[in-house]
Structures are given as structure tokens and as C-alpha cells.
Amino acid sequence: MLPLATRLAVSLLLLAPGSGALAAMPTGHLFVTVELAGQARNDFPNGVEWAGLMADRSMWLDLRLSMPQETTTPGLELGGITPENAALPAGIATIANAMEACGENDACRMKAMMSIGKQLQADPNALGAMEGDKTRYETWTADRTGVCASGNISVADAGDGMAIAPPDPARSYHFERTGGIELSAGTQDPDYVEALCTAVLAVDKKLGLASLRLPAGGIAVPVRLTGQAFTNEERVEFLEGTQRIEIIDQPIAADAQTWSGEAALMRIGSISHNSGQVVVPVDARITWKFVRD
């Protein structure tokens, strides 16, 4: 938990004149494509049997976002600044420092606040700026007033190997695990909504940077198996080992109505088969585009 003085400073900042909800909440659409690829092979100790898996998956999403309120801090890391280490306005920082100097001494804190109050009564500008810059940062989050996500997800995995089933000799095998789901507006399972509607787009208009947090884990995709898979799963996780994908510091033209970018992320998570018999580290290629309404 944050120290008392820091919580107080943030509270004062949030209550500053002009902050809070926007008069007309801006909305927009974040279009995202996530492509996953990887392959791996596991050789068994007997030197004969082995199992391999090749993963090829994709997700295309239309995420409806909104910006419900003004902010003076970044929603995600931007240019090395995080929500936790963003600088406070001078006046708020002065109050925070005064509170922290008192530690847990209530009498000291009360005396410090009375002193600060007298200073501000004599001169409202005595401590410096009490408000942060509300024009620098934008934080866009999933718009839950309607359908916040639509699109499609596909799975195209293929496995090969060599297996021994005594008394038969070693035999090669092959299988395919394919499937997908269409996420149409108004026809979504609540579980998918909760998994997908966690996207965040944070923008630093001063530095011309955007960072994104995209859904990854908890997305179960229906599949069917053909060939000899030795398993009978009906659903698989789109990506294992990662709940959220984050892309930091994408360059943008801050004043543009449309922002876009792409990123290649190595070993972002994994895909497996047969209870971890084969685990494939996967790389991701991500393209995105945000369009204001």
C-alpha cells in the first residue's frame, strides 16, 4: 500500500479543479492482429520415441475503447515513466514531503497541514502548481457500455512423433489440432468478454509514444483433432503462460486522429500438447491501429 502522504497527495491531485470525467466521453476502435508461431521437439530417454509440435495461431480483434476521464499520469509505462513513478506537481509534492517527514506522528501531520493551509490562504501559489498537466496523457480502456470486443481467433497446430505401443514396433504418427471462434457483436459468451475486454491504450502526447496492454490468457478456443493425437481435448488456451501482452513505447504522431504500429515479441508465452509432453515457446507478431470515432 502507498504511504499515507502519497495517498493524500494523489487524493488532492484527483480533486483538483477541472479533473474527473470528461464532458463528452471520447470513443474509438483498436484493431489488433496477434500472430503466434513456434515449434519444438521432445526426444524421449529411450532414444527412439519423440514428440514434436508446430503451432500457428492468430487473433484479430476490434476492441471498442473509451477515455472516461482526464488523467495527469500515464496508464501504462511510457518513456520510462510508470503510473507509480510519475512526478507529482510541485505543490502536491511539497505536501507529500511534509507528510512523509512526519512519519506516523499524527500531531506532526496536523501541524504540517495547518502550516500549509496558512501558506495557501496567504498565497494560493505559495507551494507551486497544484494540478498536473491534463493534456499530456490519454488512457483508453474497454468501453463496457456496449459490446467491447468482436473478431475471430484461429488455431492450426500440427504434431508429429515416433511412439512404441508394445508388442508393435516403433511407428511414426501425425495429427492436426485446428479450430476457431467468431466473436460477433451481441453473441458473445460472458467468459470471452471478461478475457478480451481488458485492453488498455496509453498515450504520451508530449513524447509521441503509445503503449498497449492486450488480452492473451484465459481465451479458450474450440478445436477438433484429426490423426493420432493421443488426446481428446475440445478446447485449448490461445496462449499459455501469459495473461497480458504489453507493447511499450510505440512511436506515434500525437495530433493524428489515427495511430498505428507493429511489434515482434520473442518467446512471449507457450503452447503445449499432452499435458506438457511437448511445450512450444512461441513468438508473436502484432499489428495495431487505433481510430477515434
PDB file of C-alpha atoms in Angstrom, residues 94-95 98 111-128:
ATOM      1  CA  THR A  94       5.587  19.661  -1.208  1.00  0.00           C
ATOM      2  CA  ILE A  95       2.591  18.393   0.737  1.00  0.00           C
ATOM      3  CA  ALA A  98       5.809  17.309   4.561  1.00  0.00           C
ATOM      4  CA  LYS A 111       0.722  20.803  12.441  1.00  0.00           C
ATOM      5  CA  ALA A 112       2.207  20.500   8.947  1.00  0.00           C
ATOM      6  CA  MET A 113      -1.222  20.662   7.310  1.00  0.00           C
ATOM      7  CA  MET A 114      -2.178  23.743   9.341  1.00  0.00           C
ATOM      8  CA  SER A 115       1.060  25.426   8.271  1.00  0.00           C
ATOM      9  CA  ILE A 116       0.430  24.527   4.638  1.00  0.00           C
ATOM     10  CA  GLY A 117      -3.135  25.801   4.920  1.00  0.00           C
ATOM     11  CA  LYS A 118      -1.937  29.171   6.220  1.00  0.00           C
ATOM     12  CA  GLN A 119       0.550  29.471   3.372  1.00  0.00           C
ATOM     13  CA  LEU A 120      -2.115  28.747   0.768  1.00  0.00           C
ATOM     14  CA  GLN A 121      -4.555  31.128   2.419  1.00  0.00           C
ATOM     15  CA  ALA A 122      -1.999  33.915   2.184  1.00  0.00           C
ATOM     16  CA  ASP A 123      -0.908  32.977  -1.326  1.00  0.00           C
ATOM     17  CA  PRO A 124      -2.674  30.245  -3.366  1.00  0.00           C
ATOM     18  CA  ASN A 125       0.511  29.849  -5.422  1.00  0.00           C
ATOM     19  CA  ALA A 126       2.860  29.579  -2.439  1.00  0.00           C
ATOM     20  CA  LEU A 127       3.604  25.879  -2.961  1.00  0.00           C
ATOM     21  CA  GLY A 128       3.728  25.881  -6.734  1.00  0.00           C
TER      22      GLY A 128
END
